[in-house]
mmCIF file of C-alpha atoms and ligand atoms in Angstrom:
data_model
loop_
_atom_site.group_PDB
_atom_site.id
_atom_site.type_symbol
_atom_site.label_atom_id
_atom_site.label_comp_id
_atom_site.label_asym_id
_atom_site.label_seq_id
_atom_site.Cartn_x
_atom_site.Cartn_y
_atom_site.Cartn_z
ATOM 1 C CA UNK A 1 125.329 -12.421 -16.116
ATOM 2 C CA UNK A 2 128.247 -10.136 -15.375
ATOM 3 C CA UNK A 3 127.427 -6.488 -14.899
ATOM 4 C CA UNK A 4 130.708 -5.383 -16.467
ATOM 5 C CA UNK A 5 131.453 -5.631 -20.171
ATOM 6 C CA UNK A 6 133.949 -8.322 -21.162
ATOM 7 C CA UNK A 7 136.383 -6.649 -23.495
ATOM 8 C CA UNK A 8 137.384 -9.074 -26.240
ATOM 9 C CA UNK A 9 141.100 -8.842 -27.144
ATOM 10 C CA UNK A 10 141.705 -6.726 -30.217
ATOM 11 C CA UNK A 11 143.744 -9.379 -31.896
ATOM 12 C CA UNK A 12 141.814 -10.730 -34.794
ATOM 13 C CA UNK A 13 139.825 -9.082 -37.546
ATOM 14 C CA UNK A 14 141.430 -6.022 -39.139
ATOM 15 C CA UNK A 15 139.059 -3.064 -39.126
ATOM 16 C CA UNK A 16 138.116 -1.612 -42.519
ATOM 17 C CA UNK A 17 138.689 1.899 -41.285
ATOM 18 C CA UNK A 18 142.210 3.157 -40.824
ATOM 19 C CA UNK A 19 143.618 -0.143 -39.581
ATOM 20 C CA UNK A 20 142.168 0.395 -36.134
ATOM 21 C CA UNK A 21 141.900 -2.787 -34.107
ATOM 22 C CA UNK A 22 138.729 -4.809 -34.088
ATOM 23 C CA UNK A 23 137.231 -6.628 -31.136
ATOM 24 C CA UNK A 24 135.518 -9.214 -33.293
ATOM 25 C CA UNK A 25 136.385 -12.650 -34.463
ATOM 26 C CA UNK A 26 136.326 -14.494 -31.170
ATOM 27 C CA UNK A 27 132.599 -15.008 -30.859
ATOM 28 C CA UNK A 28 130.549 -17.237 -33.112
ATOM 29 C CA UNK A 29 127.398 -15.459 -34.189
ATOM 30 C CA UNK A 30 124.269 -17.608 -34.212
ATOM 31 C CA UNK A 31 121.823 -17.469 -37.071
ATOM 32 C CA UNK A 32 118.466 -15.937 -36.276
ATOM 33 C CA UNK A 33 115.167 -17.231 -37.634
ATOM 34 C CA UNK A 34 115.452 -15.063 -40.772
ATOM 35 C CA UNK A 35 119.034 -16.116 -41.468
ATOM 36 C CA UNK A 36 120.452 -12.859 -40.103
ATOM 37 C CA UNK A 37 123.116 -13.210 -37.404
ATOM 38 C CA UNK A 38 121.565 -13.095 -33.964
ATOM 39 C CA UNK A 39 122.667 -13.049 -30.338
ATOM 40 C CA UNK A 40 119.659 -15.236 -29.469
ATOM 41 C CA UNK A 41 119.540 -18.493 -27.582
ATOM 42 C CA UNK A 42 120.535 -18.613 -23.974
ATOM 43 C CA UNK A 43 123.716 -16.585 -24.606
ATOM 44 C CA UNK A 44 123.715 -12.856 -25.006
ATOM 45 C CA UNK A 45 127.031 -12.252 -23.239
ATOM 46 C CA UNK A 46 128.575 -8.855 -23.890
ATOM 47 C CA UNK A 47 131.270 -10.551 -26.003
ATOM 48 C CA UNK A 48 128.709 -12.225 -28.271
ATOM 49 C CA UNK A 49 126.642 -9.056 -28.600
ATOM 50 C CA UNK A 50 129.568 -6.741 -29.372
ATOM 51 C CA UNK A 51 131.022 -9.406 -31.694
ATOM 52 C CA UNK A 52 127.787 -9.480 -33.697
ATOM 53 C CA UNK A 53 127.923 -5.738 -34.179
ATOM 54 C CA UNK A 54 131.364 -6.180 -35.791
ATOM 55 C CA UNK A 55 129.575 -7.704 -38.775
ATOM 56 C CA UNK A 56 127.966 -4.341 -39.515
ATOM 57 C CA UNK A 57 131.319 -2.596 -39.950
ATOM 58 C CA UNK A 58 131.871 -0.800 -43.240
ATOM 59 C CA UNK A 59 128.124 -0.757 -43.856
ATOM 60 C CA UNK A 60 125.118 1.546 -44.027
ATOM 61 C CA UNK A 61 122.067 1.101 -41.792
ATOM 62 C CA UNK A 62 118.953 2.664 -43.298
ATOM 63 C CA UNK A 63 115.734 3.827 -41.627
ATOM 64 C CA UNK A 64 112.682 2.250 -43.298
ATOM 65 C CA UNK A 65 108.983 2.706 -42.611
ATOM 66 C CA UNK A 66 107.537 -0.334 -44.406
ATOM 67 C CA UNK A 67 108.443 -3.620 -46.080
ATOM 68 C CA UNK A 68 108.739 -2.044 -49.529
ATOM 69 C CA UNK A 69 111.344 0.464 -48.309
ATOM 70 C CA UNK A 70 113.138 -2.323 -46.446
ATOM 71 C CA UNK A 71 113.488 -4.262 -49.713
ATOM 72 C CA UNK A 72 114.809 -1.165 -51.489
ATOM 73 C CA UNK A 73 117.384 -0.764 -48.711
ATOM 74 C CA UNK A 74 118.392 -4.430 -48.850
ATOM 75 C CA UNK A 75 118.733 -4.352 -52.646
ATOM 76 C CA UNK A 76 120.864 -1.208 -52.385
ATOM 77 C CA UNK A 77 123.314 -3.067 -50.134
ATOM 78 C CA UNK A 78 122.302 -1.854 -46.656
ATOM 79 C CA UNK A 79 123.947 -3.913 -43.924
ATOM 80 C CA UNK A 80 120.833 -3.573 -41.732
ATOM 81 C CA UNK A 81 117.586 -1.619 -41.561
ATOM 82 C CA UNK A 82 116.039 0.371 -38.741
ATOM 83 C CA UNK A 83 112.277 -0.280 -38.687
ATOM 84 C CA UNK A 84 110.263 2.697 -37.487
ATOM 85 C CA UNK A 85 106.839 4.158 -38.215
ATOM 86 C CA UNK A 86 108.136 7.694 -38.683
ATOM 87 C CA UNK A 87 111.622 8.689 -39.790
ATOM 88 C CA UNK A 88 113.150 11.426 -37.616
ATOM 89 C CA UNK A 89 112.239 14.273 -40.039
ATOM 90 C CA UNK A 90 108.594 13.217 -39.792
ATOM 91 C CA UNK A 91 108.806 12.965 -35.990
ATOM 92 C CA UNK A 92 109.991 16.598 -36.029
ATOM 93 C CA UNK A 93 107.216 17.579 -38.437
ATOM 94 C CA UNK A 94 104.445 15.866 -36.450
ATOM 95 C CA UNK A 95 105.534 16.724 -32.887
ATOM 96 C CA UNK A 96 103.874 14.946 -29.943
ATOM 97 C CA UNK A 97 105.228 11.930 -28.074
ATOM 98 C CA UNK A 98 107.272 9.523 -30.195
ATOM 99 C CA UNK A 99 107.220 5.911 -28.957
ATOM 100 C CA UNK A 100 108.288 2.400 -29.977
ATOM 101 C CA UNK A 101 106.738 1.413 -33.331
ATOM 102 C CA UNK A 102 103.897 -1.093 -33.699
ATOM 103 C CA UNK A 103 105.421 -4.593 -33.279
ATOM 104 C CA UNK A 104 103.225 -5.810 -36.168
ATOM 105 C CA UNK A 105 104.852 -3.313 -38.527
ATOM 106 C CA UNK A 106 108.318 -4.299 -37.304
ATOM 107 C CA UNK A 107 107.506 -8.001 -37.841
ATOM 108 C CA UNK A 108 106.385 -7.305 -41.433
ATOM 109 C CA UNK A 109 109.775 -5.742 -42.093
ATOM 110 C CA UNK A 110 111.544 -8.677 -40.420
ATOM 111 C CA UNK A 111 109.675 -11.042 -42.735
ATOM 112 C CA UNK A 112 110.475 -8.981 -45.828
ATOM 113 C CA UNK A 113 114.273 -8.918 -45.568
ATOM 114 C CA UNK A 114 117.113 -11.223 -44.579
ATOM 115 C CA UNK A 115 119.488 -8.519 -43.315
ATOM 116 C CA UNK A 116 119.408 -7.611 -39.582
ATOM 117 C CA UNK A 117 116.469 -5.490 -38.419
ATOM 118 C CA UNK A 118 116.877 -2.895 -35.677
ATOM 119 C CA UNK A 119 114.089 -1.046 -33.898
ATOM 120 C CA UNK A 120 113.977 1.845 -31.463
ATOM 121 C CA UNK A 121 112.875 2.165 -27.868
ATOM 122 C CA UNK A 122 112.607 5.290 -25.747
ATOM 123 C CA UNK A 123 115.548 6.073 -23.469
ATOM 124 C CA UNK A 124 114.968 4.199 -20.206
ATOM 125 C CA UNK A 125 111.909 2.266 -21.460
ATOM 126 C CA UNK A 126 112.932 -1.254 -20.491
ATOM 127 C CA UNK A 127 109.470 -2.671 -21.182
ATOM 128 C CA UNK A 128 109.522 -1.485 -24.798
ATOM 129 C CA UNK A 129 112.895 -3.264 -24.971
ATOM 130 C CA UNK A 130 111.425 -6.467 -23.478
ATOM 131 C CA UNK A 131 108.711 -6.350 -26.156
ATOM 132 C CA UNK A 132 111.168 -5.859 -29.013
ATOM 133 C CA UNK A 133 113.400 -8.638 -27.699
ATOM 134 C CA UNK A 134 110.380 -10.956 -27.498
ATOM 135 C CA UNK A 135 109.512 -10.425 -31.182
ATOM 136 C CA UNK A 136 113.107 -11.203 -32.156
ATOM 137 C CA UNK A 137 114.549 -7.938 -33.481
ATOM 138 C CA UNK A 138 118.269 -8.226 -34.128
ATOM 139 C CA UNK A 139 119.319 -4.985 -32.375
ATOM 140 C CA UNK A 140 117.585 -2.397 -30.208
ATOM 141 C CA UNK A 141 118.397 1.292 -30.534
ATOM 142 C CA UNK A 142 117.815 3.116 -27.224
ATOM 143 C CA UNK A 143 117.230 6.358 -29.028
ATOM 144 C CA UNK A 144 117.017 10.061 -28.315
ATOM 145 C CA UNK A 145 115.021 10.315 -31.559
ATOM 146 C CA UNK A 146 112.021 9.095 -29.538
ATOM 147 C CA UNK A 147 110.666 10.971 -26.524
ATOM 148 C CA UNK A 148 112.490 10.049 -23.293
ATOM 149 C CA UNK A 149 110.662 7.652 -20.957
ATOM 150 C CA UNK A 150 113.064 8.133 -18.028
ATOM 151 C CA UNK A 151 115.093 11.322 -17.649
ATOM 152 C CA UNK A 152 117.407 9.804 -15.007
ATOM 153 C CA UNK A 153 118.164 6.262 -16.119
ATOM 154 C CA UNK A 154 119.090 4.461 -19.297
ATOM 155 C CA UNK A 155 118.092 0.816 -19.710
ATOM 156 C CA UNK A 156 120.309 -1.756 -17.924
ATOM 157 C CA UNK A 157 121.299 -3.417 -21.167
ATOM 158 C CA UNK A 158 123.343 -6.318 -19.721
ATOM 159 C CA UNK A 159 120.055 -7.924 -18.693
ATOM 160 C CA UNK A 160 119.059 -8.431 -22.340
ATOM 161 C CA UNK A 161 120.139 -11.075 -24.860
ATOM 162 C CA UNK A 162 119.628 -8.710 -27.766
ATOM 163 C CA UNK A 163 122.444 -6.225 -28.527
ATOM 164 C CA UNK A 164 121.778 -2.521 -28.050
ATOM 165 C CA UNK A 165 123.091 0.517 -29.905
ATOM 166 C CA UNK A 166 123.109 3.904 -28.145
ATOM 167 C CA UNK A 167 123.936 7.463 -29.172
ATOM 168 C CA UNK A 168 126.651 9.747 -27.832
ATOM 169 C CA UNK A 169 127.911 13.293 -28.162
ATOM 170 C CA UNK A 170 131.307 12.702 -26.572
ATOM 171 C CA UNK A 171 133.605 10.043 -25.138
ATOM 172 C CA UNK A 172 132.215 10.142 -21.597
ATOM 173 C CA UNK A 173 128.691 9.505 -22.853
ATOM 174 C CA UNK A 174 129.885 6.678 -25.116
ATOM 175 C CA UNK A 175 131.699 4.915 -22.258
ATOM 176 C CA UNK A 176 128.748 5.318 -19.884
ATOM 177 C CA UNK A 177 126.488 3.631 -22.434
ATOM 178 C CA UNK A 178 129.025 0.804 -22.971
ATOM 179 C CA UNK A 179 129.239 0.335 -19.221
ATOM 180 C CA UNK A 180 125.438 -0.078 -19.154
ATOM 181 C CA UNK A 181 125.789 -2.783 -21.817
ATOM 182 C CA UNK A 182 125.602 -1.042 -25.212
ATOM 183 C CA UNK A 183 127.276 -3.317 -27.775
ATOM 184 C CA UNK A 184 127.495 -0.582 -30.396
ATOM 185 C CA UNK A 185 127.750 3.198 -30.287
ATOM 186 C CA UNK A 186 126.695 5.882 -32.753
ATOM 187 C CA UNK A 187 126.951 9.633 -32.752
ATOM 188 C CA UNK A 188 123.696 11.389 -31.964
ATOM 189 C CA UNK A 189 124.136 14.136 -34.521
ATOM 190 C CA UNK A 190 120.863 16.000 -34.958
ATOM 191 C CA UNK A 191 118.523 13.441 -36.501
ATOM 192 C CA UNK A 192 115.921 14.468 -39.037
ATOM 193 C CA UNK A 193 117.607 17.714 -40.039
ATOM 194 C CA UNK A 194 119.679 16.567 -43.018
ATOM 195 C CA UNK A 195 122.432 18.736 -41.540
ATOM 196 C CA UNK A 196 125.616 16.787 -40.794
ATOM 197 C CA UNK A 197 127.240 19.464 -38.623
ATOM 198 C CA UNK A 198 126.267 17.944 -35.242
ATOM 199 C CA UNK A 199 127.361 14.426 -36.219
ATOM 200 C CA UNK A 200 130.722 15.901 -37.245
ATOM 201 C CA UNK A 201 130.975 17.748 -33.931
ATOM 202 C CA UNK A 202 130.213 14.592 -31.933
ATOM 203 C CA UNK A 203 132.585 12.380 -33.910
ATOM 204 C CA UNK A 204 135.407 14.906 -33.630
ATOM 205 C CA UNK A 205 134.776 15.220 -29.884
ATOM 206 C CA UNK A 206 135.012 11.445 -29.381
ATOM 207 C CA UNK A 207 138.157 11.094 -31.500
ATOM 208 C CA UNK A 208 139.856 14.071 -29.908
ATOM 209 C CA UNK A 209 139.302 12.693 -26.389
ATOM 210 C CA UNK A 210 140.521 9.246 -27.483
ATOM 211 C CA UNK A 211 143.736 10.815 -28.788
ATOM 212 C CA UNK A 212 144.177 12.678 -25.504
ATOM 213 C CA UNK A 213 143.564 9.511 -23.479
ATOM 214 C CA UNK A 214 146.008 7.504 -25.607
ATOM 215 C CA UNK A 215 148.802 9.873 -24.597
ATOM 216 C CA UNK A 216 148.063 9.735 -20.849
ATOM 217 C CA UNK A 217 149.784 7.947 -17.989
ATOM 218 C CA UNK A 218 147.720 5.752 -15.660
ATOM 219 C CA UNK A 219 147.529 8.533 -13.063
ATOM 220 C CA UNK A 220 146.259 10.942 -15.698
ATOM 221 C CA UNK A 221 143.723 8.385 -16.928
ATOM 222 C CA UNK A 222 142.205 8.098 -13.421
ATOM 223 C CA UNK A 223 141.721 11.870 -13.364
ATOM 224 C CA UNK A 224 140.414 11.925 -16.939
ATOM 225 C CA UNK A 225 137.905 9.135 -16.147
ATOM 226 C CA UNK A 226 136.627 11.277 -13.285
ATOM 227 C CA UNK A 227 136.368 14.319 -15.560
ATOM 228 C CA UNK A 228 134.445 12.309 -18.179
ATOM 229 C CA UNK A 229 132.265 10.555 -15.558
ATOM 230 C CA UNK A 230 133.313 7.336 -17.265
ATOM 231 C CA UNK A 231 134.496 4.006 -15.827
ATOM 232 C CA UNK A 232 138.293 3.890 -15.591
ATOM 233 C CA UNK A 233 138.642 0.357 -17.000
ATOM 234 C CA UNK A 234 136.734 1.281 -20.167
ATOM 235 C CA UNK A 235 138.728 4.478 -20.613
ATOM 236 C CA UNK A 236 141.990 2.569 -20.174
ATOM 237 C CA UNK A 237 140.907 -0.002 -22.769
ATOM 238 C CA UNK A 238 139.893 2.783 -25.162
ATOM 239 C CA UNK A 239 143.282 4.443 -24.701
ATOM 240 C CA UNK A 240 145.051 1.129 -25.379
ATOM 241 C CA UNK A 241 142.995 0.409 -28.506
ATOM 242 C CA UNK A 242 143.054 4.053 -29.659
ATOM 243 C CA UNK A 243 139.377 3.660 -30.522
ATOM 244 C CA UNK A 244 136.084 2.872 -28.800
ATOM 245 C CA UNK A 245 136.013 -0.722 -27.569
ATOM 246 C CA UNK A 246 132.830 -1.429 -29.577
ATOM 247 C CA UNK A 247 131.701 -0.740 -33.137
ATOM 248 C CA UNK A 248 131.089 2.948 -33.638
ATOM 249 C CA UNK A 249 128.842 4.430 -36.336
ATOM 250 C CA UNK A 250 127.888 7.961 -37.382
ATOM 251 C CA UNK A 251 124.245 9.025 -37.265
ATOM 252 C CA UNK A 252 122.050 12.085 -37.311
ATOM 253 C CA UNK A 253 121.931 14.337 -40.360
ATOM 254 C CA UNK A 254 123.863 12.218 -42.872
ATOM 255 C CA UNK A 255 122.092 12.909 -46.193
ATOM 256 C CA UNK A 256 124.566 12.623 -49.080
ATOM 257 C CA UNK A 257 127.327 10.257 -50.224
ATOM 258 C CA UNK A 258 129.846 12.982 -49.381
ATOM 259 C CA UNK A 259 128.446 13.293 -45.832
ATOM 260 C CA UNK A 260 128.764 9.526 -45.368
ATOM 261 C CA UNK A 261 132.340 9.441 -46.701
ATOM 262 C CA UNK A 262 133.283 12.390 -44.492
ATOM 263 C CA UNK A 263 132.058 10.582 -41.387
ATOM 264 C CA UNK A 264 134.078 7.519 -42.408
ATOM 265 C CA UNK A 265 137.205 9.636 -42.899
ATOM 266 C CA UNK A 266 136.624 11.049 -39.421
ATOM 267 C CA UNK A 267 136.981 7.526 -38.025
ATOM 268 C CA UNK A 268 133.524 5.915 -37.942
ATOM 269 C CA UNK A 269 133.016 2.229 -38.737
ATOM 270 C CA UNK A 270 129.846 2.849 -40.780
ATOM 271 C CA UNK A 271 126.829 5.150 -40.989
ATOM 272 C CA UNK A 272 123.135 5.277 -40.196
ATOM 273 C CA UNK A 273 121.039 7.169 -42.725
ATOM 274 C CA UNK A 274 117.467 7.925 -41.821
ATOM 275 C CA UNK A 275 115.520 10.770 -43.345
ATOM 276 C CA UNK A 276 118.079 11.449 -46.097
ATOM 277 C CA UNK A 277 117.135 8.460 -48.249
ATOM 278 C CA UNK A 278 113.368 8.155 -48.235
ATOM 279 C CA UNK A 279 112.814 11.931 -48.274
ATOM 280 C CA UNK A 280 115.002 12.328 -51.355
ATOM 281 C CA UNK A 281 113.932 12.446 -54.993
ATOM 282 C CA UNK A 282 115.264 8.967 -55.883
ATOM 283 C CA UNK A 283 115.626 6.805 -52.741
ATOM 284 C CA UNK A 284 116.910 3.639 -54.476
ATOM 285 C CA UNK A 285 119.631 5.530 -56.318
ATOM 286 C CA UNK A 286 120.655 7.560 -53.280
ATOM 287 C CA UNK A 287 120.704 4.437 -51.104
ATOM 288 C CA UNK A 288 123.044 2.669 -53.553
ATOM 289 C CA UNK A 289 125.228 5.781 -53.820
ATOM 290 C CA UNK A 290 125.618 6.067 -50.036
ATOM 291 C CA UNK A 291 126.562 2.381 -49.765
ATOM 292 C CA UNK A 292 129.215 2.919 -52.449
ATOM 293 C CA UNK A 293 130.433 6.079 -50.729
ATOM 294 C CA UNK A 294 130.960 4.222 -47.440
ATOM 295 C CA UNK A 295 132.877 1.450 -49.217
ATOM 296 C CA UNK A 296 135.037 3.889 -51.210
ATOM 297 C CA UNK A 297 135.159 6.691 -48.676
ATOM 298 C CA UNK A 298 138.764 7.541 -49.496
ATOM 299 C CA UNK A 299 138.363 7.654 -53.276
ATOM 300 C CA UNK A 300 137.216 11.102 -54.484
ATOM 301 C CA UNK A 301 136.835 9.920 -58.112
ATOM 302 C CA UNK A 302 134.318 7.239 -57.101
ATOM 303 C CA UNK A 303 132.643 9.694 -54.719
ATOM 304 C CA UNK A 304 132.236 12.135 -57.626
ATOM 305 C CA UNK A 305 130.732 9.412 -59.781
ATOM 306 C CA UNK A 306 128.220 8.218 -57.188
ATOM 307 C CA UNK A 307 127.264 11.802 -56.288
ATOM 308 C CA UNK A 308 126.324 12.583 -59.892
ATOM 309 C CA UNK A 309 122.697 12.942 -60.975
ATOM 310 C CA UNK A 310 121.192 11.736 -57.707
ATOM 311 C CA UNK A 311 118.055 13.866 -57.923
ATOM 312 C CA UNK A 312 116.918 16.082 -55.096
ATOM 313 C CA UNK A 313 118.418 15.685 -51.642
ATOM 314 C CA UNK A 314 116.086 16.124 -48.661
ATOM 315 C CA UNK A 315 115.519 19.833 -48.059
ATOM 316 C CA UNK A 316 116.566 19.667 -44.411
ATOM 317 C CA UNK A 317 116.745 22.134 -41.557
ATOM 318 C CA UNK A 318 119.937 24.025 -40.760
ATOM 319 C CA UNK A 319 120.906 23.469 -37.132
ATOM 320 C CA UNK A 320 123.159 26.505 -36.996
ATOM 321 C CA UNK A 321 120.683 29.219 -38.026
ATOM 322 C CA UNK A 322 121.229 31.671 -35.200
ATOM 323 C CA UNK A 323 118.271 32.602 -33.073
ATOM 324 C CA UNK A 324 115.968 30.117 -34.783
ATOM 325 C CA UNK A 325 114.505 27.188 -32.876
ATOM 326 C CA UNK A 326 114.896 23.899 -34.748
ATOM 327 C CA UNK A 327 111.464 22.403 -35.421
ATOM 328 C CA UNK A 328 111.030 19.522 -33.000
ATOM 329 C CA UNK A 329 113.826 20.814 -30.737
ATOM 330 C CA UNK A 330 117.302 19.396 -30.221
ATOM 331 C CA UNK A 331 117.099 15.631 -29.843
ATOM 332 C CA UNK A 332 120.801 15.211 -29.069
ATOM 333 C CA UNK A 333 120.309 16.767 -25.635
ATOM 334 C CA UNK A 334 118.135 13.829 -24.535
ATOM 335 C CA UNK A 335 119.974 11.384 -22.269
ATOM 336 C CA UNK A 336 123.527 12.014 -21.134
HETATM 337 O O1 LIG B 22 118.433 7.216 -34.694
HETATM 338 C C1 LIG B 22 119.007 6.799 -35.669
HETATM 339 C C2 LIG B 22 120.155 5.921 -35.584
HETATM 340 O O2 LIG B 22 120.030 5.166 -34.495
HETATM 341 C C3 LIG B 22 118.552 7.177 -36.988
HETATM 342 O O3 LIG B 22 118.591 6.110 -37.830
HETATM 343 C C4 LIG B 22 119.386 8.288 -37.493
HETATM 344 O O4 LIG B 22 119.951 9.030 -36.486
HETATM 345 C C5 LIG B 22 118.533 9.022 -38.393
HETATM 346 O O5 LIG B 22 118.925 10.338 -38.495
HETATM 347 P P1 LIG B 22 118.672 11.071 -39.846
HETATM 348 O O6 LIG B 22 117.205 10.983 -40.128
HETATM 349 O O7 LIG B 22 119.113 12.474 -39.580
HETATM 350 O O8 LIG B 22 119.527 10.371 -40.857
#
């Protein structure tokens, strides 16, 4: 298998967000055992894996802790679920080392729903990833939400058939993860806080650097790649596309329909919502509202309607309270 990502030409499927080009449409997704699209079989090329992630565009991926929550998410219109024993707010609350979830619990969720199921591994923990691939999860999230297993190396993701999603705070980090084989990128935000400010900061940072790159000459791009510690060929492709060369979601602190729509207007292809749904007063209603908000992210009248009478939002933790440590620490700083 090649160690460099194959960038699929941005010719085919129009992106739902802002008419930005899509990389999808050239690979034929296979159907996994539960009917969800899968990169399985002997394939697993970067093109197949990043093409599969295209199918999640315009959708909401929800953290769920059991089969019942997974069904609520599926019925609300989630495009995928993230199976984990503790949502990020509970990881913060409990402290200690956070690891891959019990494969038995993940399998129960896989049996309960027909949408794709993602699960998390610790940064650098390639054996947790081998285990999750062997049970047939649809995507692996190499996540800063869990405790790091390796503070120097991320997983070499080209070696796996299953697609990976990774977090980023800026363009350099995003391109380094893609170069390691990530088929999908998300902002890190500050998971488990219910505060969207860090996700906004990370999304704006990525978009701002893409706009800068798009205006650069080749000579300037070589220097910019060095500054970002990012591979030149991926930066050049990003500049040409005027977007990341893989699907790019927002994550970390998204808790309301308005938060989700804001992230979409800032240029994301979809959103992850973790703690915000199942720590709210009415998870099913909030889940449906956030799905609607992502679909109609540019329509304030619909956003007003779906934001009405939602019950209590998660209480959350402000990440900007000066001088106060955030309970559980800053997760976004894990893995660069
Ligand atoms: O790690 C994730 C995405 O891969 C989580 O699903 C997401 O970041 C959860 O954050 P929050 O609980 O703040 O919504």
